[in-house]
XYZ file of C-alpha atoms in Angstrom:
469
model
C 43.463 -48.234 35.176
C 39.915 -49.210 36.137
C 38.675 -52.195 34.178
C 35.306 -52.541 32.489
C 34.456 -48.818 32.587
C 32.915 -49.057 29.094
C 31.204 -52.375 29.707
C 29.067 -53.590 26.812
C 29.660 -50.637 24.468
C 29.964 -51.909 20.923
C 32.976 -50.437 19.197
C 33.713 -50.781 15.483
C 37.368 -49.837 15.001
C 39.849 -49.747 12.130
C 43.534 -50.004 13.005
C 46.189 -48.841 10.568
C 49.171 -50.567 12.154
C 52.176 -52.531 10.788
C 53.281 -53.822 14.222
C 51.348 -56.895 15.264
C 52.472 -56.456 18.875
C 51.259 -52.847 19.018
C 47.973 -53.916 17.452
C 47.526 -56.613 20.121
C 48.190 -54.032 22.867
C 45.524 -51.752 21.389
C 43.030 -54.613 21.341
C 43.877 -55.709 24.889
C 43.488 -52.182 26.275
C 40.100 -51.595 24.608
C 38.755 -55.026 25.612
C 40.014 -54.536 29.158
C 38.171 -51.227 29.305
C 34.947 -53.123 28.649
C 34.388 -52.435 24.961
C 32.607 -55.040 22.848
C 35.330 -54.711 20.262
C 34.978 -55.371 16.524
C 38.303 -54.289 15.010
C 40.048 -54.677 11.641
C 43.750 -54.173 10.938
C 45.420 -53.030 7.701
C 48.941 -52.020 6.834
C 48.704 -50.746 3.273
C 47.055 -47.667 1.815
C 44.999 -49.652 -0.721
C 43.528 -51.953 1.932
C 42.867 -48.986 4.208
C 40.905 -47.197 1.442
C 38.946 -50.338 0.559
C 37.747 -50.929 4.135
C 36.833 -47.255 4.625
C 34.581 -47.438 1.561
C 32.952 -50.747 2.515
C 32.356 -50.478 6.281
C 31.147 -47.895 8.780
C 33.494 -47.348 11.750
C 33.236 -45.636 15.115
C 36.968 -44.852 15.362
C 40.174 -44.942 13.265
C 43.425 -45.636 15.142
C 46.487 -45.023 12.966
C 50.205 -45.463 13.481
C 52.111 -42.352 12.438
C 54.671 -44.042 10.201
C 53.984 -46.985 7.895
C 55.888 -48.336 4.883
C 55.093 -45.966 1.987
C 52.280 -44.340 3.962
C 51.879 -42.092 7.016
C 49.209 -40.630 9.297
C 48.859 -37.446 7.212
C 47.968 -39.444 4.108
C 45.630 -41.700 6.071
C 43.927 -38.653 7.624
C 43.389 -37.039 4.227
C 41.818 -40.228 2.893
C 39.610 -40.654 5.977
C 38.439 -37.041 5.836
C 37.469 -37.535 2.205
C 35.651 -40.890 2.573
C 34.195 -40.680 6.115
C 34.738 -37.167 7.502
C 32.603 -37.760 10.633
C 34.654 -40.724 11.938
C 37.176 -39.565 14.594
C 40.893 -40.181 13.822
C 43.459 -40.908 16.578
C 47.166 -41.131 15.882
C 49.297 -43.606 17.890
C 53.042 -43.070 17.567
C 56.237 -44.122 19.224
C 58.016 -40.862 18.431
C 56.126 -37.811 17.145
C 57.261 -34.303 17.810
C 55.002 -31.602 19.171
C 55.049 -29.686 15.909
C 53.913 -32.702 13.908
C 51.285 -33.540 16.525
C 49.873 -30.000 16.411
C 49.882 -30.031 12.607
C 48.052 -33.360 12.637
C 45.413 -31.968 14.962
C 45.003 -28.944 12.702
C 44.391 -31.260 9.749
C 41.486 -32.927 11.588
C 42.829 -35.611 13.938
C 41.054 -35.583 17.295
C 43.983 -36.818 19.432
C 47.390 -38.484 19.454
C 48.722 -41.088 21.894
C 52.363 -41.944 22.507
C 53.051 -45.677 22.494
C 54.750 -45.518 25.840
C 51.494 -44.153 27.304
C 49.038 -46.491 25.623
C 46.910 -46.756 28.789
C 45.369 -43.403 27.790
C 43.919 -44.873 24.606
C 40.514 -46.142 25.936
C 39.602 -42.779 27.437
C 40.839 -40.955 24.319
C 38.685 -43.258 22.186
C 35.622 -42.657 24.358
C 36.176 -38.896 24.371
C 36.587 -38.829 20.603
C 33.394 -40.861 20.078
C 31.397 -38.639 22.468
C 32.637 -35.489 20.737
C 31.799 -37.005 17.347
C 28.300 -37.936 18.547
C 27.783 -34.485 20.033
C 28.935 -32.864 16.817
C 26.703 -35.181 14.773
C 23.694 -34.443 16.983
C 24.409 -30.718 16.815
C 24.650 -30.823 13.036
C 21.392 -32.790 12.845
C 19.689 -30.284 15.130
C 21.030 -27.364 13.095
C 19.907 -29.035 9.885
C 16.474 -29.748 11.346
C 16.226 -26.161 12.576
C 17.258 -24.827 9.190
C 14.724 -27.060 7.436
C 12.069 -26.013 9.940
C 12.849 -22.331 9.366
C 12.767 -22.801 5.594
C 9.497 -24.706 5.899
C 8.034 -21.967 8.083
C 9.195 -19.270 5.638
C 7.606 -21.164 2.756
C 4.342 -21.571 4.680
C 4.295 -17.894 5.648
C 5.106 -16.837 2.084
C 2.400 -19.035 0.562
C -0.175 -18.209 3.234
C -2.909 -15.745 2.344
C -2.878 -14.541 5.956
C -0.654 -11.884 7.472
C 1.784 -13.206 10.104
C 3.148 -10.791 12.714
C 4.788 -10.354 16.105
C 4.446 -7.453 18.547
C 6.295 -6.614 21.761
C 4.732 -6.046 25.174
C 3.801 -2.491 24.094
C 1.954 -3.705 21.000
C 4.633 -2.494 18.560
C 5.412 -4.707 15.576
C 8.752 -6.523 15.759
C 8.067 -8.777 12.748
C 5.722 -8.649 9.766
C 5.361 -11.010 6.835
C 5.121 -9.446 3.394
C 1.384 -10.174 3.230
C 0.799 -6.894 5.065
C 1.443 -5.183 1.713
C -1.798 -6.752 0.439
C -3.599 -4.834 3.187
C -1.721 -1.572 3.751
C 0.444 0.809 1.731
C 3.393 -0.032 3.993
C 6.316 -2.419 3.446
C 7.057 -5.258 5.856
C 10.048 -3.316 7.218
C 7.907 -0.190 7.451
C 5.568 -1.969 9.870
C 8.319 -2.371 12.470
C 7.747 -0.022 15.402
C 4.129 0.746 14.506
C 1.094 -0.553 16.379
C -2.167 -2.050 15.059
C -3.995 1.025 16.339
C -2.031 3.263 13.952
C -4.120 1.800 11.118
C -7.569 2.001 12.752
C -10.138 4.808 12.773
C -10.072 6.664 16.094
C -13.281 5.156 17.494
C -12.243 1.631 16.447
C -8.766 2.090 17.955
C -10.403 3.104 21.236
C -12.749 0.093 21.190
C -10.090 -2.491 20.249
C -7.508 -0.860 22.526
C -9.720 -1.464 25.554
C -10.163 -5.129 24.584
C -6.427 -5.576 23.926
C -5.495 -3.993 27.280
C -7.672 -6.502 29.121
C -6.171 -9.412 27.132
C -2.614 -8.228 27.883
C -3.372 -7.708 31.585
C -4.465 -11.342 31.845
C -1.846 -12.717 29.397
C -4.639 -14.371 27.452
C -4.610 -15.483 23.793
C -6.258 -13.253 21.206
C -9.225 -15.182 19.794
C -11.201 -14.136 16.713
C -10.933 -10.394 17.407
C -12.663 -8.542 14.559
C -11.301 -5.058 13.897
C -11.759 -2.467 11.154
C -8.722 -0.785 9.633
C -7.915 1.869 7.059
C -6.326 -0.124 4.253
C -5.059 0.678 0.791
C -6.472 3.789 -0.866
C -8.204 4.690 2.390
C -10.708 1.848 2.101
C -11.981 0.196 5.278
C -10.996 -3.457 5.685
C -12.015 -5.901 8.419
C -9.353 -8.196 9.898
C -9.837 -11.277 12.072
C -6.974 -11.377 14.590
C -5.711 -14.446 16.457
C -2.542 -14.569 18.514
C -0.683 -16.260 21.380
C 1.219 -14.566 24.206
C 5.031 -14.821 24.299
C 6.036 -15.607 27.893
C 9.662 -15.709 29.098
C 11.107 -18.116 31.690
C 10.218 -15.714 34.505
C 6.589 -15.669 33.399
C 6.800 -12.117 32.031
C 4.806 -11.188 28.920
C 7.185 -10.263 26.088
C 4.574 -9.751 23.373
C 2.289 -11.632 21.010
C 2.658 -13.513 17.745
C -0.260 -14.339 15.495
C -2.043 -13.920 12.187
C -4.587 -11.567 10.647
C -7.089 -12.777 8.066
C -8.852 -10.340 5.738
C -12.590 -10.992 6.205
C -13.862 -7.774 4.611
C -15.872 -9.513 1.875
C -17.463 -11.853 4.412
C -18.389 -9.006 6.757
C -19.853 -6.936 3.930
C -21.852 -9.955 2.770
C -23.112 -10.482 6.336
C -24.116 -6.828 6.552
C -25.940 -7.076 3.233
C -27.775 -10.186 4.435
C -28.751 -8.481 7.689
C -29.870 -5.394 5.803
C -31.843 -7.489 3.306
C -33.472 -9.422 6.155
C -34.386 -6.206 7.969
C -35.727 -4.679 4.747
C -37.773 -7.806 4.022
C -39.207 -7.824 7.530
C -39.933 -4.100 7.342
C -41.504 -4.558 3.921
C -43.746 -7.336 5.244
C -44.828 -5.160 8.157
C -45.445 -2.193 5.902
C -47.360 -4.241 3.353
C -49.596 -5.538 6.118
C -50.046 -2.008 7.412
C -50.678 -0.770 3.895
C -53.335 -3.368 3.199
C -55.006 -2.630 6.515
C -54.952 1.069 5.777
C -56.226 0.528 2.240
C -59.077 -1.500 3.684
C -59.753 1.331 6.105
C -59.561 3.980 3.379
C -62.034 2.063 1.191
C -64.459 1.010 3.912
C -64.774 4.496 5.462
C -66.073 6.345 2.375
C -68.006 3.277 1.233
C -69.876 3.193 4.518
C -70.683 6.870 4.026
C -71.968 6.222 0.526
C -74.124 3.261 1.555
C -75.415 4.914 4.724
C -76.278 8.306 3.357
C -77.537 6.750 0.119
C -80.266 5.072 2.151
C -80.987 8.277 4.081
C -81.493 10.228 0.868
C -84.275 7.767 -0.034
C -86.227 8.596 3.134
C -89.126 11.091 2.579
C -89.090 12.512 6.121
C -85.972 14.675 5.748
C -86.134 18.332 4.669
C -84.534 19.598 1.492
C -81.824 21.376 3.517
C -80.985 18.136 5.379
C -80.920 16.139 2.163
C -78.569 18.724 0.613
C -76.205 18.347 3.564
C -76.411 14.558 3.362
C -75.838 14.639 -0.399
C -72.710 16.701 0.151
C -71.370 14.008 2.519
C -72.407 11.319 0.005
C -70.576 13.151 -2.766
C -67.426 13.739 -0.715
C -67.326 10.061 0.240
C -67.702 9.093 -3.427
C -64.875 11.427 -4.454
C -62.651 10.103 -1.659
C -63.319 6.487 -2.691
C -62.668 7.271 -6.352
C -59.393 9.000 -5.485
C -58.302 6.029 -3.374
C -59.039 3.611 -6.223
C -57.222 5.845 -8.711
C -54.196 6.039 -6.417
C -54.141 2.247 -6.088
C -54.253 1.948 -9.872
C -51.404 4.453 -10.212
C -49.274 2.521 -7.691
C -49.993 -0.712 -9.558
C -48.904 0.817 -12.849
C -45.726 2.235 -11.357
C -44.720 -0.984 -9.572
C -45.397 -3.120 -12.648
C -43.461 -0.768 -14.891
C -46.495 -0.259 -17.116
C -46.856 3.468 -16.490
C -46.623 5.142 -19.906
C -45.318 8.649 -20.489
C -46.966 10.842 -23.124
C -44.503 13.589 -23.975
C -45.898 16.780 -25.450
C -45.407 20.510 -25.191
C -47.814 22.584 -23.092
C -47.994 25.874 -21.214
C -47.056 25.366 -17.562
C -49.004 28.355 -16.246
C -52.278 27.039 -17.692
C -51.720 23.702 -15.940
C -51.033 25.507 -12.647
C -54.265 27.524 -13.065
C -56.308 24.373 -13.668
C -54.921 22.707 -10.552
C -55.524 25.925 -8.607
C -59.155 26.027 -9.723
C -59.708 22.377 -8.763
C -58.699 22.952 -5.125
C -59.742 26.553 -4.524
C -63.153 25.649 -3.036
C -61.591 22.959 -0.767
C -59.188 25.586 0.598
C -61.952 28.127 1.128
C -63.966 25.582 3.110
C -61.009 25.252 5.529
C -60.337 29.021 5.488
C -56.987 28.467 3.772
C -55.455 30.909 1.323
C -54.505 29.181 -1.982
C -52.152 31.242 -4.205
C -49.995 30.969 -7.329
C -46.350 32.082 -7.264
C -44.562 32.524 -10.576
C -41.144 33.563 -9.300
C -39.058 35.093 -12.074
C -40.794 33.341 -14.990
C -43.337 34.766 -17.437
C -46.761 33.196 -17.873
C -46.018 31.919 -21.348
C -43.254 29.403 -20.503
C -43.788 26.074 -22.237
C -42.317 22.687 -21.246
C -42.255 19.249 -22.873
C -43.311 16.372 -20.571
C -46.413 14.337 -19.641
C -49.038 16.935 -18.728
C -51.375 14.384 -17.150
C -48.716 12.976 -14.830
C -47.580 16.450 -13.760
C -51.221 17.263 -13.051
C -51.521 14.156 -10.848
C -48.322 14.959 -8.972
C -49.358 18.540 -8.213
C -52.911 17.474 -7.323
C -51.631 14.864 -4.860
C -49.258 17.367 -3.280
C -51.963 20.022 -2.868
C -54.492 17.475 -1.613
C -51.894 16.351 0.942
C -51.179 19.966 1.902
C -54.889 20.648 2.514
C -55.158 17.573 4.767
C -52.254 18.624 6.956
C -52.828 22.395 7.087
C -55.315 23.875 9.562
C -54.490 27.574 9.202
C -52.508 29.842 6.979
C -52.161 29.078 3.308
C -50.910 26.946 0.447
C -48.883 28.146 -2.520
C -48.354 26.452 -5.859
C -45.805 27.833 -8.288
C -42.627 27.572 -10.286
C -39.301 29.366 -10.628
C -35.860 29.203 -12.233
C -33.199 28.395 -9.660
C -29.596 27.304 -10.302
C -30.422 26.852 -14.020
C -33.285 24.478 -13.181
C -37.035 24.832 -13.532
C -38.554 24.046 -10.148
C -42.255 23.411 -9.637
C -43.333 23.451 -5.985
C -46.170 23.212 -3.503
C -45.600 24.699 -0.057
C -47.884 25.120 2.926
C -48.024 26.306 6.538
C -49.096 22.881 7.813
C -47.493 20.552 10.348
C -44.726 19.423 7.975
C -42.725 16.190 8.243
C -40.268 15.425 11.016
C -36.618 15.345 9.951
C -36.168 11.636 10.765
C -39.101 10.660 8.512
C -38.335 12.787 5.462
C -36.439 10.041 3.673
C -38.598 7.047 4.551
C -41.841 8.596 3.247
C -40.567 7.930 -0.266
C -40.345 4.190 0.432
C -43.153 1.837 -0.557
C -46.184 1.727 1.763
C -44.764 4.382 4.120
C -46.500 7.207 5.995
C -45.239 9.233 8.937
C -48.153 7.822 10.947
C -49.400 4.360 9.940
C -51.776 3.810 12.880
C -55.542 3.537 12.607
C -55.875 6.294 15.221
C -54.018 8.873 13.129
C -55.633 12.269 12.856
C -55.297 12.607 9.084
C -56.532 10.518 6.163
C -54.101 8.244 4.277
């Protein structure tokens, strides 16, 4: 036997041995092998139990047969008090059947006394196996605790945790997906993220994902819109890491999705509000400039031709023509001021409504009479259309406001119509009374039909426009 093969290894041993000579041989063999030996010897069951409870040991070396006690009893006690300490039986005469039974009960080895030289290596092997088992159990415990910790974190997380394979199909999904989609966690397996996206979004994100996969890159803050519960669109923020095997092949991705729908909608509202505010500022500036233009133009006509009318050198015919221009400018300025007042009342919420019953046809005739001469001057045909309603129909609303609305519409129609005609009328259609003004003028382009009802809007806001504001 080679000496000192276990040089310097500290060994805490407990010997259950009634033969002092055999005990001394055990000590000599272990010391000769190089162990730094700290060993205790007992003969009786009570002393054996007491030491097991008081001290930690690396190895238990037990004789098979002792007075009133044997290796089976000692093994049972050791397994109960210190189950991780290896147990070796040393016997002068033990049959194979008893040896096998002892091993089944938990002993790690047995040594015959006539072959005691095998004891040091048996001790070392038993200690190494015990350490390996202990390390394995610690690793398994740590892994189990780590898995439980991870499960708890995933369960308590507000984010959706997932894994996909190299084809983008889900292989794992936490239950948080049920907060997003009408699909169970198990139901997600085999599906792809693109199964839940609108077609155009799936095409957009699919192109991005293909490039990421081709380069085995992480997925970083990828925003994507999905069809969630009840068909509502939800925005997810996706982050993930590639799963690479030992050969460097991409096996898939694992990551998380965060629901950022509320944030995205808030951002969109802020952007929209900012754009509306900027547009409103531009339109207000344009409106004020146009108002200034609309007031200055007729005012200049009034002031200019007012002075001309005072000159004695003009003929009566010339003065009549100039007076007509003076009058038209005055009417235009008055209308502009009235319109500004109406806008002010509407915006301030101070516009009052005077409800009363009146005959609609009479109102239409009055409006017709007010604009007939203006139409004749432009060679336009102004007509009344009654549809399927008799003249005597009466309605209850604010007659003055209806008059203003129709007057503004006809005045607008005259401005933008150069040939043809204008019709004002009313009819019953789909159980509704409809009052209308229609003309053969240039109309309004389709893209501007909605915005003209916004504040300060015209189809053409430039100073060089052909028509008055």
